[in-house]
Coordinates of C-alpha atoms in Angstrom, one line a residue:
M430 CA 59.6 167.6 133.4
V431 CA 57.1 169.4 131.2
P432 CA 53.7 167.8 131.6
L433 CA 52.6 165.9 128.4
E434 CA 49.6 168.2 127.9
E435 CA 51.8 171.2 128.1
A436 CA 54.3 169.7 125.7
L437 CA 51.6 169.2 123.2
H438 CA 50.1 172.6 123.8
R439 CA 53.4 174.3 123.2
D440 CA 54.4 172.0 120.4
V441 CA 57.8 171.3 121.8
I442 CA 58.6 169.0 118.8
G443 CA 58.3 171.8 116.3
T444 CA 55.4 170.0 114.4
N445 CA 57.5 166.9 113.8
S446 CA 59.5 164.9 116.4
G447 CA 62.0 163.9 113.7
N448 CA 63.3 167.5 114.2
L449 CA 64.5 166.6 117.7
I450 CA 66.8 163.8 116.5
F451 CA 69.0 165.9 114.2
S452 CA 68.9 169.0 116.5
D453 CA 70.0 166.8 119.5
A454 CA 72.7 165.3 117.4
A455 CA 74.0 168.6 116.3
H456 CA 74.0 169.9 119.9
K457 CA 75.9 166.8 121.1
I458 CA 78.4 166.8 118.2
L459 CA 79.4 170.5 118.6
T460 CA 79.7 170.4 122.4
T461 CA 83.5 170.4 123.3
P462 CA 85.6 171.7 126.1
N463 CA 86.2 174.8 124.0
A464 CA 82.7 175.4 122.9
E465 CA 79.3 175.8 124.5
V466 CA 76.2 175.3 122.4
F467 CA 73.0 177.2 122.9
S468 CA 69.7 176.6 121.1
N469 CA 67.6 179.5 119.8
G470 CA 64.6 177.2 119.6
M471 CA 62.6 176.0 116.7
R472 CA 61.3 179.4 115.7
T473 CA 63.3 182.2 114.1
D474 CA 63.5 185.6 115.8
V475 CA 64.9 188.1 113.3
N476 CA 65.2 190.7 116.1
A477 CA 67.7 188.4 117.9
A478 CA 70.5 189.2 115.4
G479 CA 72.1 191.9 117.6
Q480 CA 72.4 189.6 120.6
I481 CA 73.7 186.7 118.4
N482 CA 76.4 188.9 116.9
E483 CA 77.4 190.2 120.3
E484 CA 77.4 186.9 122.3
Y485 CA 78.3 184.1 119.9
D486 CA 81.1 183.1 117.5
A487 CA 79.1 181.1 115.0
F488 CA 75.5 180.5 114.0
V489 CA 74.9 176.8 113.1
V490 CA 71.7 175.8 111.3
P491 CA 70.8 172.1 111.2
L492 CA 67.9 171.8 108.7
A493 CA 65.8 169.1 107.1
N494 CA 63.7 169.5 104.0
A495 CA 63.7 173.3 104.1
F496 CA 63.4 173.8 100.4
R497 CA 59.7 173.1 100.1
P498 CA 56.7 175.4 99.5
S499 CA 55.2 175.0 103.0
F500 CA 58.4 176.1 104.6
E501 CA 59.0 179.2 102.4
G502 CA 57.8 181.7 105.0
S503 CA 60.2 180.2 107.6
L504 CA 63.0 180.1 105.1
Q505 CA 62.5 183.8 104.4
R506 CA 62.6 184.7 108.1
L507 CA 65.8 182.7 108.5
T508 CA 67.3 184.5 105.5
R509 CA 66.4 187.9 107.0
L510 CA 68.1 186.9 110.3
I511 CA 71.2 185.6 108.5
G512 CA 71.4 188.8 106.5
K513 CA 71.9 190.7 109.8
L514 CA 74.6 188.5 111.2
R515 CA 78.3 189.4 111.1
I516 CA 79.5 186.0 112.3
P517 CA 80.1 182.7 110.4
V518 CA 76.9 180.8 109.4
V519 CA 77.1 177.0 109.0
V520 CA 74.3 175.0 107.4
L521 CA 74.3 171.3 108.4
G522 CA 72.5 169.2 105.8
V523 CA 69.6 171.2 104.2
G524 CA 67.4 169.3 101.7
A525 CA 65.0 170.0 98.9
Q526 CA 61.7 168.1 98.8
M527 CA 60.7 166.8 95.4
G528 CA 59.5 163.6 93.9
V529 CA 61.6 160.5 93.6
T530 CA 62.1 161.2 89.9
Y531 CA 63.8 164.5 90.7
A532 CA 61.3 167.0 89.2
P533 CA 62.0 170.4 90.8
G534 CA 59.1 172.1 89.0
R535 CA 57.1 172.4 92.2
L536 CA 59.9 174.4 93.7
K537 CA 60.1 176.9 90.8
A538 CA 57.8 179.5 92.5
M539 CA 60.0 179.6 95.6
E540 CA 63.3 179.8 93.7
P541 CA 63.9 183.4 94.6
S542 CA 63.6 182.5 98.3
V543 CA 66.1 179.6 97.9
R544 CA 68.5 181.9 96.0
A545 CA 68.3 184.6 98.7
F546 CA 68.9 182.0 101.5
C547 CA 71.9 180.4 99.8
S548 CA 73.5 183.8 98.8
A549 CA 73.1 185.0 102.4
V550 CA 74.8 181.8 103.8
L551 CA 77.6 181.8 101.3
E552 CA 78.5 185.4 102.2
R553 CA 79.3 184.0 105.7
S554 CA 80.4 180.5 104.9
P555 CA 82.8 178.7 102.5
S556 CA 80.1 176.2 101.5
I557 CA 76.6 174.8 102.2
G558 CA 76.1 171.3 103.6
V559 CA 73.3 169.4 101.9
R560 CA 71.6 166.1 102.6
G561 CA 72.2 164.3 99.4
E562 CA 72.5 164.2 95.6
F563 CA 69.1 165.6 94.7
T564 CA 69.7 168.8 96.7
E565 CA 73.3 169.1 95.4
K566 CA 72.0 168.9 91.8
Y567 CA 69.2 171.3 92.5
L568 CA 71.5 174.0 93.9
N569 CA 74.2 173.4 91.3
E570 CA 71.6 174.0 88.5
M571 CA 70.8 177.3 90.2
G572 CA 74.4 178.3 89.9
F573 CA 75.6 177.5 93.4
K574 CA 78.8 175.4 93.2
D575 CA 80.0 175.6 96.8
V576 CA 77.8 172.7 97.9
E577 CA 78.9 169.6 99.9
V578 CA 76.9 166.5 100.4
I579 CA 77.3 165.6 104.2
G580 CA 74.0 163.8 104.9
C581 CA 72.1 164.5 108.1
P582 CA 73.9 165.1 111.5
S583 CA 71.4 162.7 113.1
M584 CA 73.3 159.7 111.6
F585 CA 76.4 160.8 113.5
L586 CA 74.8 160.9 116.9
H587 CA 77.3 158.1 117.9
G588 CA 80.2 159.4 115.8
H589 CA 81.9 156.8 113.6
R590 CA 80.0 154.0 115.3
L591 CA 76.8 152.6 113.9
P592 CA 76.3 149.0 115.1
V593 CA 73.2 147.6 113.4
E594 CA 72.6 143.9 113.1
K595 CA 69.8 141.5 112.7
R596 CA 69.2 139.8 116.1
A597 CA 66.7 137.3 114.6
A598 CA 67.3 135.0 111.7
A599 CA 63.8 135.8 110.4
L600 CA 60.6 137.6 111.5
D601 CA 57.6 135.6 112.7
R602 CA 54.2 136.4 114.3
T603 CA 55.9 137.0 117.6
S604 CA 58.3 139.6 116.3
R605 CA 58.1 143.2 117.6
I606 CA 57.9 145.4 114.5
A607 CA 57.6 149.2 114.3
V608 CA 56.0 150.8 111.3
N609 CA 55.9 154.6 110.5
G610 CA 54.7 156.8 107.8
S611 CA 53.3 160.3 106.9
H612 CA 49.6 160.8 106.2
T613 CA 50.7 161.8 102.6
A614 CA 52.4 158.5 102.1
G615 CA 49.5 156.7 103.9
K616 CA 46.7 158.1 101.8
G617 CA 48.4 159.2 98.6
G618 CA 51.1 156.5 98.4
G619 CA 49.0 153.5 99.5
L620 CA 51.0 152.9 102.7
H621 CA 47.8 152.5 104.7
R622 CA 47.1 149.3 102.9
V623 CA 50.6 148.0 103.7
I624 CA 50.0 148.8 107.4
T625 CA 46.6 147.1 107.4
R626 CA 48.1 143.9 106.0
A627 CA 51.0 144.0 108.5
H628 CA 48.6 144.5 111.3
Q629 CA 46.7 141.4 110.3
R630 CA 49.9 139.3 110.2
Y631 CA 51.8 140.6 113.3
P632 CA 50.1 141.0 116.6
N633 CA 53.0 143.0 118.1
L634 CA 53.0 145.6 115.3
L635 CA 53.3 149.2 116.6
Y636 CA 52.7 152.3 114.6
V637 CA 54.9 155.3 115.4
G638 CA 53.6 158.7 114.4
Q639 CA 55.7 161.9 114.4
N640 CA 53.5 164.9 113.7
I641 CA 52.0 167.1 116.4
T642 CA 48.6 166.4 114.9
D643 CA 49.3 162.7 115.5
A644 CA 50.1 163.3 119.1
R645 CA 47.0 165.4 119.7
Q646 CA 44.8 162.7 118.0
L647 CA 46.2 160.2 120.5
H648 CA 46.1 162.2 123.6
W649 CA 42.9 164.3 123.0
R650 CA 41.2 162.3 120.2
D651 CA 41.4 165.6 118.3
V652 CA 40.6 165.1 114.6
N653 CA 40.1 168.7 113.8
S654 CA 42.9 168.9 111.2
A655 CA 43.5 167.8 107.6
A656 CA 45.2 164.6 109.0
G657 CA 42.2 164.0 111.2
L658 CA 40.1 163.4 108.1
I659 CA 42.2 160.4 107.1
T660 CA 40.5 157.5 109.0
E661 CA 42.8 154.9 107.3
M662 CA 45.8 155.9 109.4
P663 CA 46.4 154.3 112.8
T664 CA 46.4 157.6 114.6
H665 CA 42.7 158.1 113.9
P666 CA 40.4 157.0 116.8
D667 CA 38.4 154.8 114.5
H668 CA 41.4 152.7 113.4
P669 CA 41.7 149.3 115.0
M670 CA 45.4 149.9 115.9
Y671 CA 44.3 153.0 117.8
R672 CA 41.6 151.0 119.7
E673 CA 44.1 148.3 120.5
G674 CA 46.6 150.8 121.9
K675 CA 49.2 150.0 119.3
V676 CA 50.2 153.6 118.4
R677 CA 52.8 155.9 119.8
V678 CA 54.2 159.4 119.3
Y679 CA 57.5 160.2 121.1
V680 CA 58.2 163.7 122.3
D681 CA 61.9 163.1 123.0
P682 CA 64.6 161.1 121.1
V683 CA 65.7 159.5 124.4
T684 CA 62.5 157.6 125.1
W685 CA 62.0 157.0 121.4
M686 CA 65.3 155.2 120.9
D687 CA 65.2 153.4 124.2
E688 CA 61.9 151.8 123.2
L689 CA 62.9 151.0 119.6
R690 CA 66.0 149.2 121.0
E691 CA 63.7 146.5 122.2
F692 CA 62.2 145.9 118.7
D693 CA 63.2 143.4 116.1
Y694 CA 62.6 145.6 113.0
S695 CA 61.3 149.0 111.8
F696 CA 60.0 150.0 108.4
G697 CA 58.0 152.7 106.7
S698 CA 58.2 156.0 104.9
R699 CA 59.5 158.2 107.7
I700 CA 63.3 158.8 107.3
H701 CA 63.9 159.9 110.9
G702 CA 61.5 157.3 112.3
N703 CA 63.8 154.7 110.8
I704 CA 67.0 156.6 111.6
A705 CA 65.8 156.5 115.3
A706 CA 65.7 152.7 115.0
L707 CA 69.1 152.4 113.3
L708 CA 70.6 154.6 116.1
A709 CA 69.1 152.2 118.6
G710 CA 70.8 149.3 116.8
T711 CA 67.5 148.0 115.3
P712 CA 67.4 147.0 111.6
A713 CA 65.2 149.3 109.5
T714 CA 64.1 149.6 105.9
V715 CA 62.8 152.9 104.4
L716 CA 59.9 152.9 101.9
A717 CA 61.0 156.1 100.1
F718 CA 58.2 158.3 99.0
D719 CA 60.0 161.5 97.9
S720 CA 63.5 162.9 97.3
R721 CA 64.2 163.9 100.9
T722 CA 64.0 160.3 102.0
L723 CA 65.5 158.8 98.9
E724 CA 68.7 160.9 98.8
L725 CA 69.5 160.2 102.5
C726 CA 69.0 156.5 101.9
R727 CA 71.3 156.5 98.9
Y728 CA 74.0 158.6 100.7
F729 CA 74.0 156.5 103.9
E730 CA 73.3 153.2 102.0
I731 CA 70.2 152.6 104.2
P732 CA 68.2 149.6 102.9
H733 CA 65.2 151.0 101.1
K734 CA 62.6 150.5 98.4
L735 CA 60.4 152.9 96.6
L736 CA 57.0 152.9 98.1
S737 CA 55.5 153.0 94.6
E738 CA 57.1 149.7 93.9
V739 CA 56.0 147.6 96.9
P740 CA 52.8 145.5 96.7
E741 CA 49.8 146.2 99.0
D742 CA 50.2 142.8 100.6
L743 CA 53.9 143.5 101.4
D744 CA 55.2 141.3 104.2
P745 CA 57.8 143.0 106.4
A746 CA 59.5 139.6 106.8
D747 CA 60.4 139.8 103.1
L748 CA 61.9 143.3 103.6
Y749 CA 63.8 142.1 106.6
E750 CA 65.2 139.0 104.8
K751 CA 66.5 141.1 101.9
A752 CA 67.9 144.0 104.0
D753 CA 71.7 144.2 103.9
F754 CA 73.3 146.5 106.4
S755 CA 76.9 145.8 105.5
A756 CA 77.4 149.0 103.4
L757 CA 75.5 151.1 105.9
T758 CA 77.8 150.1 108.8
G759 CA 80.9 149.4 106.8
N760 CA 81.1 152.8 105.1
H761 CA 79.9 154.8 108.0
K762 CA 83.3 155.9 109.2
E763 CA 84.2 157.3 105.8
R764 CA 81.0 159.4 105.8
F765 CA 81.7 160.5 109.4
D766 CA 85.2 161.6 108.4
R767 CA 83.8 163.6 105.5
F768 CA 81.3 165.2 107.9
T769 CA 84.0 166.2 110.4
T770 CA 86.2 167.5 107.7
F771 CA 83.3 169.8 106.7
L772 CA 83.1 171.0 110.3
D773 CA 86.9 171.6 110.5
R774 CA 86.7 173.6 107.3
H775 CA 84.0 175.8 108.8
G776 CA 85.9 176.3 112.1
L777 CA 83.8 174.0 114.2
E778 CA 85.3 171.4 116.6
N779 CA 83.4 168.2 117.3
T780 CA 83.1 166.1 120.5
F781 CA 84.5 162.9 118.9
T782 CA 87.7 164.5 117.8
H783 CA 88.2 167.3 120.3
G784 CA 86.1 166.3 123.3
D785 CA 84.9 163.4 125.3
G786 CA 82.9 161.7 122.6
G787 CA 79.6 163.1 124.0
E788 CA 79.8 161.4 127.4
A789 CA 79.0 164.5 129.4
F790 CA 76.1 165.3 127.0
E791 CA 74.7 161.8 127.4
K792 CA 75.1 161.9 131.1
K793 CA 73.2 165.2 131.4
L794 CA 70.4 163.8 129.2
R795 CA 70.1 160.7 131.4
S796 CA 69.8 162.9 134.5
L797 CA 66.6 164.5 133.1
S798 CA 63.1 163.3 133.1
F799 CA 61.1 163.2 129.9
P800 CA 57.4 162.9 129.1
P801 CA 56.4 159.4 128.3
A802 CA 55.3 158.5 124.8
V803 CA 51.9 159.7 123.8
T804 CA 49.5 156.7 123.6
P805 CA 45.9 156.4 122.4
W806 CA 43.2 157.6 124.7
T807 CA 41.2 154.5 125.0
D808 CA 40.7 154.2 128.7
V809 CA 38.2 155.9 131.0
D810 CA 39.9 155.3 134.3
L811 CA 39.9 158.0 136.9
A812 CA 43.7 158.6 136.7
S813 CA 43.5 159.2 133.0
L814 CA 40.6 161.6 133.3
T815 CA 42.2 163.4 136.2
S816 CA 45.4 164.0 134.3
R817 CA 43.7 165.4 131.3
F818 CA 40.9 167.3 133.0
G819 CA 43.2 168.6 135.6
W820 CA 45.4 170.2 133.0
L821 CA 42.3 171.6 131.2
Q822 CA 41.1 173.1 134.5
Q823 CA 44.5 174.7 135.1
R824 CA 44.5 176.1 131.5
I825 CA 40.9 177.5 132.1
T826 CA 42.1 179.1 135.3
E827 CA 45.1 180.6 133.6
L828 CA 42.9 181.9 130.7
D829 CA 40.4 183.4 133.2
T830 CA 43.2 185.2 135.0
H831 CA 44.6 186.4 131.7
N832 CA 41.2 187.5 130.5
A833 CA 40.5 189.4 133.7
Q834 CA 43.8 191.2 133.3
L835 CA 42.9 192.1 129.7
Q836 CA 39.5 193.3 130.8
R837 CA 41.2 195.6 133.4
E838 CA 43.6 196.9 130.8
L839 CA 40.7 197.5 128.4
A840 CA 38.8 199.3 131.0
R841 CA 41.8 201.6 131.8
A842 CA 42.2 202.2 128.0
R843 CA 38.6 203.2 127.7
V844 CA 38.8 205.6 130.6
G845 CA 41.9 207.1 129.0
A846 CA 40.2 207.4 125.6
R847 CA 37.2 209.1 127.1
A848 CA 39.5 211.5 129.0
A849 CA 41.4 212.2 125.9
A850 CA 38.2 212.8 123.9
K851 CA 36.9 215.1 126.6
G852 CA 40.1 216.9 126.8
A853 CA 40.0 217.5 123.0
D854 CA 36.5 219.1 123.4
L855 CA 37.6 221.2 126.4
A856 CA 40.7 222.7 124.9
P857 CA 39.0 225.1 122.5
S858 CA 36.5 226.2 125.1
I859 CA 39.3 227.0 127.6
Y860 CA 41.1 228.9 124.9
R861 CA 38.0 230.9 124.0
R862 CA 37.3 231.7 127.7
A863 CA 40.9 232.8 128.0
R864 CA 40.5 235.1 125.1
R865 CA 37.4 236.6 126.4
A866 CA 38.7 237.0 129.9
V867 CA 41.9 238.7 128.8
G868 CA 40.6 240.5 125.7
G869 CA 37.8 242.5 127.5
P870 CA 39.9 244.2 130.1
L871 CA 42.6 245.0 127.6
R872 CA 40.2 246.7 125.2
R873 CA 38.7 248.7 128.1
A874 CA 42.1 249.7 129.1
L875 CA 42.9 251.0 125.6
K876 CA 39.9 253.2 125.4
P877 CA 40.9 256.9 125.4
A878 CA 40.3 258.6 128.7
K879 CA 37.4 261.1 128.8

């Protein structure tokens, strides 16, 4: 097991723990007796193209909201990698991030990057799988017609099964409720006021963050980021939910879903935060704040409301009462069949049709140890301090060793540079001495004899 401090240092969640849910799902779905699945990690290595061509039969790309300005650099690197591949490339559920009114103007500047990516993929694939209607329309209007709405692979973690039902007739003050949300929705969309009111009403309310900055705020009380300036969010050390220990960030889907399974309800603006609950069988409602969440809610028929339309004093009990999960669960098999048909068309087997339904994958997961959820640093007990300061001491030792090595390399480089410089000065003088040493005797030898 990777120590929690090391997991945060290395950012094993790829900035957002929601990434782990759909990447895990893709890995499980594609693992069959005839296929092994290998991950190339969260970061794209363009130089790996040769190895990929030589060792693999297909390059599968599960993506989230990749068509957004902040991801353009990563999208361009991925496009360069795909451009070097000679094997099939399959995109599982890419999405565009716009407002809920579908206004793609903010994506205009990055349109050349999106075009280059889609063109590269479609040279190696019969179609592109997208998350929902907004992204389909966005690409269609750019001239790409080989686009299929397949949702997000995370929703098919359990195949055609998605058992979600209300275990309580209604929520009350004793109910265990999870709430989630981005800092953008919190500050810009007013979600922080909804969370504040829910915290006042429900003693067992738990806030679940997802970003690496959230995790570092909890474990290190690190507020040196843009998110750290937003004191209204529960991940900030000054927030009452932080001080009460009612905040979590999960660094693995297994622990995330295991704990959500014990909750009565989940709500908030994070799509994968609520998908984690649904996969755990816990009812959830999404407060959609942008197109990336709204299109998935519409496609999968997840209970949802626009964040802009909910009152500040929203009571989660009202959302719970009105939430209807019959379409979500009742139409899930049809969506699953559409997804597996997409895989078949792209030459990919799936574990539910061609394998053991993911049993071996799940067994292997359960044999591993995962870091616990990140919790607020509110205690000053010796064990807590020992864990954190012990890791810091280890890092300091590693950095000292690395620094000493760099100093030795620098010293050797300087010696080499001085020698090279001295050699450059000596060369002409050696040449001149040689000329004098050889030239004199030759001239004397050529003098006529007396």
